[in-house]
mmCIF file of C-alpha atoms and ligand atoms in Angstrom:
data_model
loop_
_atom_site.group_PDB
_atom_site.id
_atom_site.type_symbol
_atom_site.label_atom_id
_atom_site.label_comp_id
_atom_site.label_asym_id
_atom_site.label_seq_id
_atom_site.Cartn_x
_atom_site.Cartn_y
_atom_site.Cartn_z
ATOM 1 C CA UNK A 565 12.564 -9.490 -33.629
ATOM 2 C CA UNK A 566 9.145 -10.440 -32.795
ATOM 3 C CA UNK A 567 7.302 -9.458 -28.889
ATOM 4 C CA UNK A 568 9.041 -11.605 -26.511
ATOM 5 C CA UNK A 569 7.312 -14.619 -25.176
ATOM 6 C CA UNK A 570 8.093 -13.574 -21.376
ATOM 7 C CA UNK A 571 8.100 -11.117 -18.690
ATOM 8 C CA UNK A 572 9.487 -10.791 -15.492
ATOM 9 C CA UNK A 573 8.297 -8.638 -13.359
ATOM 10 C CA UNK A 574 9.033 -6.976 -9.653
ATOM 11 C CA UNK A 575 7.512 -4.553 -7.233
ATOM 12 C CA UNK A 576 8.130 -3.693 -3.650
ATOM 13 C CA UNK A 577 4.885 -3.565 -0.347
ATOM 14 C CA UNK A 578 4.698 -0.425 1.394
ATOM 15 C CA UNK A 579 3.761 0.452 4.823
ATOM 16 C CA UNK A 580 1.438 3.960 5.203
ATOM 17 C CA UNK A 581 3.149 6.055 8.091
ATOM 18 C CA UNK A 582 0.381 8.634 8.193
ATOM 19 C CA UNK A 583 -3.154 8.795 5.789
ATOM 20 C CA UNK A 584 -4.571 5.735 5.043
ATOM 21 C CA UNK A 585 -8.167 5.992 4.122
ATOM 22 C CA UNK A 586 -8.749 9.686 4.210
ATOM 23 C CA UNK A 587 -6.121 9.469 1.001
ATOM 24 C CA UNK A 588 -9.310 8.190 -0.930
ATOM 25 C CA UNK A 589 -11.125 10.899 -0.309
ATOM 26 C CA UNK A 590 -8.155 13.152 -1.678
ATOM 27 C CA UNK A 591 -6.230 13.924 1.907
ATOM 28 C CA UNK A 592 -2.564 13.352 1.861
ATOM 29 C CA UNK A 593 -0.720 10.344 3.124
ATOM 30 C CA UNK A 594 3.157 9.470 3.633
ATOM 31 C CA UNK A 595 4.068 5.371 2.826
ATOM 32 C CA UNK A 596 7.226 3.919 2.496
ATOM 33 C CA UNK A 597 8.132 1.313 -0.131
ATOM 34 C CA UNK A 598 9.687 -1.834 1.767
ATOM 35 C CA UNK A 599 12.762 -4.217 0.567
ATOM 36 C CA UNK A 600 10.289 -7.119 0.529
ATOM 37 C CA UNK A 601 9.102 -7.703 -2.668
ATOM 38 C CA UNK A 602 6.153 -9.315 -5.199
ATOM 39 C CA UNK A 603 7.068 -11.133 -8.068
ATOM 40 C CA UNK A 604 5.308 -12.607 -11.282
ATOM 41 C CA UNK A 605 6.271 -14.617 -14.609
ATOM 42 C CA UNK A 606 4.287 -14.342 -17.401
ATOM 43 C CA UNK A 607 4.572 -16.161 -20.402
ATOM 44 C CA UNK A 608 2.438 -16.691 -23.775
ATOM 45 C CA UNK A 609 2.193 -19.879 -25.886
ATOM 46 C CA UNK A 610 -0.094 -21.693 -22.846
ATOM 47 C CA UNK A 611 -3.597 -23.823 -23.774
ATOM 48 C CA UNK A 612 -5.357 -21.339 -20.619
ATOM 49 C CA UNK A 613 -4.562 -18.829 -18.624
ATOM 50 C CA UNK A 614 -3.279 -20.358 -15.265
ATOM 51 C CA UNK A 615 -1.761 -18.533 -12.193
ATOM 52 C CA UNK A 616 0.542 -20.705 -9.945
ATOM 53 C CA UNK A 617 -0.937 -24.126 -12.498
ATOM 54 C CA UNK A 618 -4.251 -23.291 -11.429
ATOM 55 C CA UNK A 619 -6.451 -22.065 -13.907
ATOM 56 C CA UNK A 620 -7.185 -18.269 -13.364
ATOM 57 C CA UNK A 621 -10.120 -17.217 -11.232
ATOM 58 C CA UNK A 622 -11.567 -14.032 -10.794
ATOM 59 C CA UNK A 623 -12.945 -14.104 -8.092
ATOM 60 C CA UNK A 624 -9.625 -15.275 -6.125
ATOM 61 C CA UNK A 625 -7.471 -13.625 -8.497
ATOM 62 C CA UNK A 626 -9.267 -10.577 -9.339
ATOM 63 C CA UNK A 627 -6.599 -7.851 -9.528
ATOM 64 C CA UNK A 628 -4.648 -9.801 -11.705
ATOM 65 C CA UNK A 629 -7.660 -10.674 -14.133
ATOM 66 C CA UNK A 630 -8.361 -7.357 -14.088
ATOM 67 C CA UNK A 631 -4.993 -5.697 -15.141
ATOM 68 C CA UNK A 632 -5.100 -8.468 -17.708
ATOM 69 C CA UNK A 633 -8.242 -7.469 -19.279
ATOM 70 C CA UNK A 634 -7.642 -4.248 -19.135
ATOM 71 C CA UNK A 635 -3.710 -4.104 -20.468
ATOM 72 C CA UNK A 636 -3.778 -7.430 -21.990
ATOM 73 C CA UNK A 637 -6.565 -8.681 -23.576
ATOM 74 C CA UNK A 638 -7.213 -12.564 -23.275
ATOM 75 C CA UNK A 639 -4.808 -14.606 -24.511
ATOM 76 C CA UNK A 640 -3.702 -17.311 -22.738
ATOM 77 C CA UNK A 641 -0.683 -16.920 -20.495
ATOM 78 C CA UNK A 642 1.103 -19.288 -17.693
ATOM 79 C CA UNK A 643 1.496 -16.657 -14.962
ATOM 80 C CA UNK A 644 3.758 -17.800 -11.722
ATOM 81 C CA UNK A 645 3.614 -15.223 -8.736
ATOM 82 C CA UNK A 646 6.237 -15.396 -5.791
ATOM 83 C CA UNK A 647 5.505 -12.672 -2.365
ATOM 84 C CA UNK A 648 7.824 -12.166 0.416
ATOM 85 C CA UNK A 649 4.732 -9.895 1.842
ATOM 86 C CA UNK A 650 1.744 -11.519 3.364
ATOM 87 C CA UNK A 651 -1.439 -11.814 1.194
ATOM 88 C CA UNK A 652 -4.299 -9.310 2.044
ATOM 89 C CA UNK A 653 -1.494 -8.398 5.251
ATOM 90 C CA UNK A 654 -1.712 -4.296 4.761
ATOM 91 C CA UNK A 655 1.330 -4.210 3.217
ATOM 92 C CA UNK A 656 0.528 -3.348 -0.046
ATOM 93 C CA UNK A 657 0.540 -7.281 -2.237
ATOM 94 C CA UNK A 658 -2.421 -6.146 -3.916
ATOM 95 C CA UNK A 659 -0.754 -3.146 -5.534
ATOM 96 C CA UNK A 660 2.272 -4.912 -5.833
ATOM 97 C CA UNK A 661 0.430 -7.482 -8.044
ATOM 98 C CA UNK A 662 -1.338 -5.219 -9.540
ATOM 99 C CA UNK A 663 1.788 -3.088 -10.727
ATOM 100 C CA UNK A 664 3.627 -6.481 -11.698
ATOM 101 C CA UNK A 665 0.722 -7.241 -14.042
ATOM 102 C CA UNK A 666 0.240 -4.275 -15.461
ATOM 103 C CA UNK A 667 4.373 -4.131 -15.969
ATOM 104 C CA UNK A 668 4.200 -7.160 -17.836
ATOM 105 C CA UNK A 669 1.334 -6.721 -19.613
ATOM 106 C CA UNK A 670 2.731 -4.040 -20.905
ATOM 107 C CA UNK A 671 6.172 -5.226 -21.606
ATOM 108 C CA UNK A 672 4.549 -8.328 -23.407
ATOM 109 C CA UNK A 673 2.241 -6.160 -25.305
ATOM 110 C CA UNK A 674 4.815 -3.926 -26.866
ATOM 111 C CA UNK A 675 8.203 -5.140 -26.171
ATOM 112 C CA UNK A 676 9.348 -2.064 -24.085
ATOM 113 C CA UNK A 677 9.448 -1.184 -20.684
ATOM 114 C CA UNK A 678 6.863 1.118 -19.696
ATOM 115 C CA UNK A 679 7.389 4.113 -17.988
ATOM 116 C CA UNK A 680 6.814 4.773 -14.434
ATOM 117 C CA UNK A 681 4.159 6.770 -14.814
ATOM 118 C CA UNK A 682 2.597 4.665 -17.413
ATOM 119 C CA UNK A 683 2.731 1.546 -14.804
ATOM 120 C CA UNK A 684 1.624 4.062 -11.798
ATOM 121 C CA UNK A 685 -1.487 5.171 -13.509
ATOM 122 C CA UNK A 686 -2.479 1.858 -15.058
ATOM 123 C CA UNK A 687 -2.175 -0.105 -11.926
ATOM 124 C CA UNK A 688 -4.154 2.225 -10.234
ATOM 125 C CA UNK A 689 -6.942 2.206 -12.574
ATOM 126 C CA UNK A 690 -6.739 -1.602 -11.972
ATOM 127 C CA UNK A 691 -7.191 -1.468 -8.294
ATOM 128 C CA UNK A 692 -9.817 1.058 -8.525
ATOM 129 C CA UNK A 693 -11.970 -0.619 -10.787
ATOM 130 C CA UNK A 694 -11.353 -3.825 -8.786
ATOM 131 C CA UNK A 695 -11.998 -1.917 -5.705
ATOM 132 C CA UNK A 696 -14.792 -0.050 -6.727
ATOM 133 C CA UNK A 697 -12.662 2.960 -4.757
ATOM 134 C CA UNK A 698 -9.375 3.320 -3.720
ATOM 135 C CA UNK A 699 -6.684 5.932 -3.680
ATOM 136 C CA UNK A 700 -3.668 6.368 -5.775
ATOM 137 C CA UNK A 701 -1.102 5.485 -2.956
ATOM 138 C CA UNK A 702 -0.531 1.622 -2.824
ATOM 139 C CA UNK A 703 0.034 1.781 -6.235
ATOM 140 C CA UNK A 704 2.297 4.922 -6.984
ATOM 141 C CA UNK A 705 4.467 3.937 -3.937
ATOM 142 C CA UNK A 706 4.933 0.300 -5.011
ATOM 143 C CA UNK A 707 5.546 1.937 -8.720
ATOM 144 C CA UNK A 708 7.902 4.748 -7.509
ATOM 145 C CA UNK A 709 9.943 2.596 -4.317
ATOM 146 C CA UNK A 710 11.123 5.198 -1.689
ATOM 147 C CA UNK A 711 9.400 7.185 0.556
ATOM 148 C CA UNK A 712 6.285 8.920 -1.407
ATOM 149 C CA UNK A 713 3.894 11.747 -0.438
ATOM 150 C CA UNK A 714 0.504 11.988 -2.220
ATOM 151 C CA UNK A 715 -1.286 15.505 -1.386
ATOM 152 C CA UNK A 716 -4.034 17.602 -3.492
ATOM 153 C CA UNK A 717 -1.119 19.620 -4.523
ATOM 154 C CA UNK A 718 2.302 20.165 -4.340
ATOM 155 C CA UNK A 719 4.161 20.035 -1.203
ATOM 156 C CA UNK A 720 7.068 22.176 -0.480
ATOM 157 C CA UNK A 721 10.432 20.219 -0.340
ATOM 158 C CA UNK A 722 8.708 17.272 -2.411
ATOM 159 C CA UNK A 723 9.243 16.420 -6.063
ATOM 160 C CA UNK A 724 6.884 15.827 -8.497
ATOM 161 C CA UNK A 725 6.279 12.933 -9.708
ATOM 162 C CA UNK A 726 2.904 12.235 -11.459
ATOM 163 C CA UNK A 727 -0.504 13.532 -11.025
ATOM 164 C CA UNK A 728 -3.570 11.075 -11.240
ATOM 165 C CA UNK A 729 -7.004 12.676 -11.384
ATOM 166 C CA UNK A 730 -10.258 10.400 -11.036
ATOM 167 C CA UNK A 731 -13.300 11.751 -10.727
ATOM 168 C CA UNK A 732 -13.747 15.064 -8.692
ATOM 169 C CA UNK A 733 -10.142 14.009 -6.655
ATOM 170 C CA UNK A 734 -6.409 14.714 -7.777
ATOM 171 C CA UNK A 735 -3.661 13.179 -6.245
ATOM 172 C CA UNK A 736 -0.205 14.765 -7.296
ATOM 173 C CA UNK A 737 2.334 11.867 -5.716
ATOM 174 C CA UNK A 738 5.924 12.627 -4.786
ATOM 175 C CA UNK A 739 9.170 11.803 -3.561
ATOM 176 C CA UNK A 740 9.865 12.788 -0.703
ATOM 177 C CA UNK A 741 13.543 12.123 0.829
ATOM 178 C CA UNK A 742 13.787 11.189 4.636
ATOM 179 C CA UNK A 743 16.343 9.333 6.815
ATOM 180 C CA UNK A 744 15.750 6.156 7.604
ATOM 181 C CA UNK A 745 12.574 5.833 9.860
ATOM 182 C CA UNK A 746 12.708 3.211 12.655
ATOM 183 C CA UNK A 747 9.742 0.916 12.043
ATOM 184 C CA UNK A 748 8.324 -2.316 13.214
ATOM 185 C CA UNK A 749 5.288 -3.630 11.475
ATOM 186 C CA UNK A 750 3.653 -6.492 13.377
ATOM 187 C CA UNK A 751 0.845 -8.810 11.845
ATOM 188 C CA UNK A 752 -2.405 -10.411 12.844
ATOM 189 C CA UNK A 753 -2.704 -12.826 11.016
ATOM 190 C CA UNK A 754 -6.129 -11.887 10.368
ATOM 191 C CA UNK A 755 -6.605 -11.240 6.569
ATOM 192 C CA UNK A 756 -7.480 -7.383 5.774
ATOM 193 C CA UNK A 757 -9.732 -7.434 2.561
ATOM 194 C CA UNK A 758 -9.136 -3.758 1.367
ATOM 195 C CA UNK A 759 -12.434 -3.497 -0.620
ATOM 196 C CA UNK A 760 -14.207 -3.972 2.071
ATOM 197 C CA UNK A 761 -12.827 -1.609 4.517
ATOM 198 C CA UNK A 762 -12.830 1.119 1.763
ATOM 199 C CA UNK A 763 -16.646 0.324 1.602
ATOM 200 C CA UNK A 764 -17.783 0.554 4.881
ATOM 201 C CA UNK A 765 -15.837 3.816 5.523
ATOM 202 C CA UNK A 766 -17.538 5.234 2.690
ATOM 203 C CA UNK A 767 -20.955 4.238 4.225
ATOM 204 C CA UNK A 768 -19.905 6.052 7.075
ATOM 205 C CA UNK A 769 -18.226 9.130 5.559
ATOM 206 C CA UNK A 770 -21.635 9.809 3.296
ATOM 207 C CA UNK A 771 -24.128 9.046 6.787
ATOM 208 C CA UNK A 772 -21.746 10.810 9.139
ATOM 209 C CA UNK A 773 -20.549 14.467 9.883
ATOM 210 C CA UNK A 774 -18.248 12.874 12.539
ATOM 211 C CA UNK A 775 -16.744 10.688 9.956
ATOM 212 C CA UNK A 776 -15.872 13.283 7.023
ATOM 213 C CA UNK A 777 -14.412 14.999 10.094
ATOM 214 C CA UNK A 778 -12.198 12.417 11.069
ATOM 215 C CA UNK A 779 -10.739 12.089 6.823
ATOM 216 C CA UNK A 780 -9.984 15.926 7.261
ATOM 217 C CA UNK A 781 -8.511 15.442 10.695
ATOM 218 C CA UNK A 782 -6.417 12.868 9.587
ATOM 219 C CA UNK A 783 -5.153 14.826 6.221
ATOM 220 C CA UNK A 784 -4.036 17.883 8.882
ATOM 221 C CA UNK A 785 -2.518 15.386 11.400
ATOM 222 C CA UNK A 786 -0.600 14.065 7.952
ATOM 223 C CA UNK A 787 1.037 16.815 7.084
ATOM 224 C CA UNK A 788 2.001 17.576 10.692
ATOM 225 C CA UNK A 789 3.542 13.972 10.608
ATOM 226 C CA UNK A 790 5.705 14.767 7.475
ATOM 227 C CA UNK A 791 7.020 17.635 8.674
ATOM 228 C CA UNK A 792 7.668 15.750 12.326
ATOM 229 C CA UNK A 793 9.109 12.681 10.645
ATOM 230 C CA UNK A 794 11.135 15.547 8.142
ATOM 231 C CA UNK A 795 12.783 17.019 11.325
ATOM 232 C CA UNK A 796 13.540 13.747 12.769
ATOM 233 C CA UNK A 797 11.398 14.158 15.633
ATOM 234 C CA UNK A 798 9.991 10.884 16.536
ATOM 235 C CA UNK A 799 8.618 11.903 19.988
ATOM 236 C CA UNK A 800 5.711 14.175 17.817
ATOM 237 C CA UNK A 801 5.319 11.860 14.561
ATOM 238 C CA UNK A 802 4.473 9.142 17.419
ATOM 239 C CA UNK A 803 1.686 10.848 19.027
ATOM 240 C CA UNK A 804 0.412 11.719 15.742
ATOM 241 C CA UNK A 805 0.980 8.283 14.843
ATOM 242 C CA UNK A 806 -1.633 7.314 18.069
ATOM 243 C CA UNK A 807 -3.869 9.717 17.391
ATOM 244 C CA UNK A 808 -3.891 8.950 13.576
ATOM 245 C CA UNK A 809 -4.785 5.173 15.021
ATOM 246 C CA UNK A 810 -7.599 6.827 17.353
ATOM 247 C CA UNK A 811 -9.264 8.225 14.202
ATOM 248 C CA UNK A 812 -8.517 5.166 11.942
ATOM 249 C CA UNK A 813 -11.188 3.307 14.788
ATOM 250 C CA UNK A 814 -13.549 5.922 14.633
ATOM 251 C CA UNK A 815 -13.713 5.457 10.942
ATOM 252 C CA UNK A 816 -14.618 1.490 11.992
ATOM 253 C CA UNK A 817 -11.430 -0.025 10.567
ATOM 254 C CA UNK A 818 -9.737 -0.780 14.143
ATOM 255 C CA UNK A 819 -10.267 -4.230 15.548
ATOM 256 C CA UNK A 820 -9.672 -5.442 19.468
ATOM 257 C CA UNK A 821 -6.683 -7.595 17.680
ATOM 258 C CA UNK A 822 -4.549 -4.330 16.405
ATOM 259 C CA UNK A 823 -5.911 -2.627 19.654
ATOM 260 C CA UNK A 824 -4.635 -4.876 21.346
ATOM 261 C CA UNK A 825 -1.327 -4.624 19.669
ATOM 262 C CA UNK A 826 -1.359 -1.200 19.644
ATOM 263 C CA UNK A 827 -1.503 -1.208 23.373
ATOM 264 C CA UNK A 828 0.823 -4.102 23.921
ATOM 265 C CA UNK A 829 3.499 -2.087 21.427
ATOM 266 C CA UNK A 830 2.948 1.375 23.378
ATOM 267 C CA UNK A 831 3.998 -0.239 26.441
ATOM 268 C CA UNK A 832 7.391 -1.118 25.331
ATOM 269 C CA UNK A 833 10.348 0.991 26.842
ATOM 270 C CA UNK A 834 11.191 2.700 23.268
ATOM 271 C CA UNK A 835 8.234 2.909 21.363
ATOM 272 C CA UNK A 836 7.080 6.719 20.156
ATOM 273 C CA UNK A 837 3.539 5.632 18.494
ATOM 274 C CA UNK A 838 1.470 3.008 16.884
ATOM 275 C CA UNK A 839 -1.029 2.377 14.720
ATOM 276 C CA UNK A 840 -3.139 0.424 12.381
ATOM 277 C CA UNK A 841 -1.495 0.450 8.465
ATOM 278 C CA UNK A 842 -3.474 0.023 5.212
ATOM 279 C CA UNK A 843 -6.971 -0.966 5.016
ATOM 280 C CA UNK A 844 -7.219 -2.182 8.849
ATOM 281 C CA UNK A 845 -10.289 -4.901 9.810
ATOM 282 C CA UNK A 846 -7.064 -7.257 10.476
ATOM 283 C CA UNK A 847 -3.616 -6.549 8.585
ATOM 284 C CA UNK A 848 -0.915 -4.899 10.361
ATOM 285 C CA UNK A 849 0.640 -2.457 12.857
ATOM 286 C CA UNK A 850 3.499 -0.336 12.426
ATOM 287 C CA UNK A 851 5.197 1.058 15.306
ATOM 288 C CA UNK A 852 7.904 3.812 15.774
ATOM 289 C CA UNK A 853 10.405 3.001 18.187
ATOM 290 C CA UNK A 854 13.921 3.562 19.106
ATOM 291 C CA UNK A 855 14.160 -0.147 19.928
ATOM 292 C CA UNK A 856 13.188 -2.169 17.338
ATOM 293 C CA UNK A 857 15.133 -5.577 18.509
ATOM 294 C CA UNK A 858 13.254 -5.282 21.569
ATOM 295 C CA UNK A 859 10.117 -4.713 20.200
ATOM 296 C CA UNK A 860 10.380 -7.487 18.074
ATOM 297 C CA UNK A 861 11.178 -9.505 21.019
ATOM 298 C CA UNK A 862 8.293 -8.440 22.667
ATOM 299 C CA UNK A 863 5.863 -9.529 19.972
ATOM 300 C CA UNK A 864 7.760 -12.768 19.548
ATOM 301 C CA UNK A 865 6.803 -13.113 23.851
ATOM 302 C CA UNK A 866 2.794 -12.506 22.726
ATOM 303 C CA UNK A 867 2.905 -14.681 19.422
ATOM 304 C CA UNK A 868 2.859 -12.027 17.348
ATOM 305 C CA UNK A 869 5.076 -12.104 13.758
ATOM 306 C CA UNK A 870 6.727 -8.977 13.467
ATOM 307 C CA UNK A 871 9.571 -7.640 11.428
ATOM 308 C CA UNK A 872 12.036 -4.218 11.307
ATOM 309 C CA UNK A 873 10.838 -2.230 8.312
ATOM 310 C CA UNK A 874 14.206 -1.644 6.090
ATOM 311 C CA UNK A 875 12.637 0.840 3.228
ATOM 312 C CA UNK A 876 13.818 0.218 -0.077
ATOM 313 C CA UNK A 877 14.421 3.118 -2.862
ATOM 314 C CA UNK A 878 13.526 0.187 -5.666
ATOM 315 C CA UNK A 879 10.796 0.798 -7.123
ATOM 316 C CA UNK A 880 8.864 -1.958 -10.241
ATOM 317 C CA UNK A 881 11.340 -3.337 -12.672
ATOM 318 C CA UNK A 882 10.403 -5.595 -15.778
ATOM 319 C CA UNK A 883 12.462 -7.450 -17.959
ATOM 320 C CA UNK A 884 11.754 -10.143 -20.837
HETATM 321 C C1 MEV B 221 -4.888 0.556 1.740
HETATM 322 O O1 MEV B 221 -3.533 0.121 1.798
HETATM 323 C C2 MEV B 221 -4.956 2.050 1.717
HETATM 324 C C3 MEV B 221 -6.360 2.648 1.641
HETATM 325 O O2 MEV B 221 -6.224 4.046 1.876
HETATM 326 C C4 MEV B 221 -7.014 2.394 0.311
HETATM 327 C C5 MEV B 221 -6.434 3.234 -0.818
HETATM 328 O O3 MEV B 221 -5.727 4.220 -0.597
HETATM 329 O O4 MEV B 221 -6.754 2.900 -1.979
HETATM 330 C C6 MEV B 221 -7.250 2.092 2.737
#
């Protein structure tokens, strides 16, 4: 049997809970994978390379040109792409992509289904080379499903799942198993372009004392917020939560529109915390509460989209 002629490929977003940003700089973070998925087709025997019957672009489509080059080479392919998460929305589509590409790359390549750990560390090399800097987490979370801790080492009560050095920084990313968290994530509408954000906080972080301190504020406040969200005590992992916001804008990445929401979300009878998730400069919120219908509600009253988080265990699956 020759390679097949197709892949499928699958891969949950992910909200962050606690350590987005400082995670780059090798603090921990907690994320949850989320039962709304990416998916992408890819199939040989086309003239050119098109995604969605467009012919591929790299500047639009540039962490799916980039797993290609770097896992497939540059044979043609008719790629098709289908998201129930919101493009450049904090929710993790980017990795999601990126681990569906480098899934099927993969698969197409060599007719087996790569590992976990083989799609983990290759989708994150694709996002950090796109990037120019990014951490780990999107990647392994939307690789692994679940709820995932990365941390500079290993965490007691977590299992092992990979480690991914780069540079001076190691990440060693694990399960972690939790009851279900009550979660709302609410969106702006306003596009979050993660290389950005990643940029300007490293501007900061290398000009500023007061910014490195915030990354190693947040990575303490992280690990507080495991073992809060651990115990099942909301009440704490929701002040962290708004104090984990409060350092997120002092690292720039805040805007009035998520303050706003932040604010709005606080206010409602039931909430324990708020704050930005993912990249921030737009994106999403994701809010702790005890009463999520109402929340929702609530948005729906200020025009907001919002949605109960239901995390999913499913992790990236590929099939020819
Ligand atoms: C974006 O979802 C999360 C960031 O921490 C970037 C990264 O970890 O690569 C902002």
């Amino acid at each position: 049997m020759g390679p097949p002629t197709e892949a499928r490929a699958s891969a949950p977003g992910k909200v962050i809970l606690f350590g987005e940003h400082a995670v780059v700089y090798g603090e921990p973070s907690l994320s949850l994978a989320l039962d709304r998925r990416f998916r992408l087709r890819a199939a040989t025997g086309a003239k050119a390379t098109t995604v969605n019957h467009e012919p591929l672009d790299l500047r639009k489509h540039a962490y799916l040109a980039q797993a290609l080059t770097l896992y497939w080479g540059d044979a043609p392919l008719r790629i098709t792409t289908e998201s129930d998460l919101p493009s450049a929305g904090g929710v993790g589509s980017s990795a999601a992509l990126s681990v569906c590409t480098t899934a099927a790359a993969l698969r197409l390549r060599t007719g087996q289904t790569p590992s976990a750990e083989t799609v983990a560390r290759g989708a994150f090399e694709a996002e950090y080379v796109t990037q120019g800097a990014a951490s780990p987490n999107d990647t392994s979370v939307s690789t692994a499903g679940g709820a995932v801790l990365l941390s500079p080492t290993r965490a007691a009560g977590a299992t092992p799942l990979w480690r991914i050095e780069r540079g001076d920084r190691a990440w060693t990313v694990q399960r972690v198993e939790l009851e279900p968290v009550p979660l709302v994530v609410a969106t702006t509408g306003t596009r979050s372009h993660t290389a950005e954000q990643v940029a300007k906080v490293k501007r900061l972080v290398e000009r500023e004392p007061a910014a490195r301190e915030a990354v190693s504020a947040i990575g303490r406040l992280t690990l507080d917020g495991v073992d809060a969200i651990r115990a099942g005590d909301f009440s704490r992992a929701g002040r962290l939560m708004n104090r984990n916001h409060e350092l997120l804008h002092a690292l720039g990445v805040d805007t009035p529109e998520l303050a706003r929401l932040a604010k709005a979300a606080r206010a409602v009878p039931g909430t324990f915390g708020a704050k930005l998730t993912g990249a921030g400069g737009g994106g999403s919120l994701v809010v702790l509460t005890e009463k999520a219908p109402a929340l929702v509600r609530a948005f729906e009253d200020l025009g907001v989209r919002s949605f109960a988080v239901r995390s999913s265990p499913d992790g990236f699956e590929v099939t020819s």
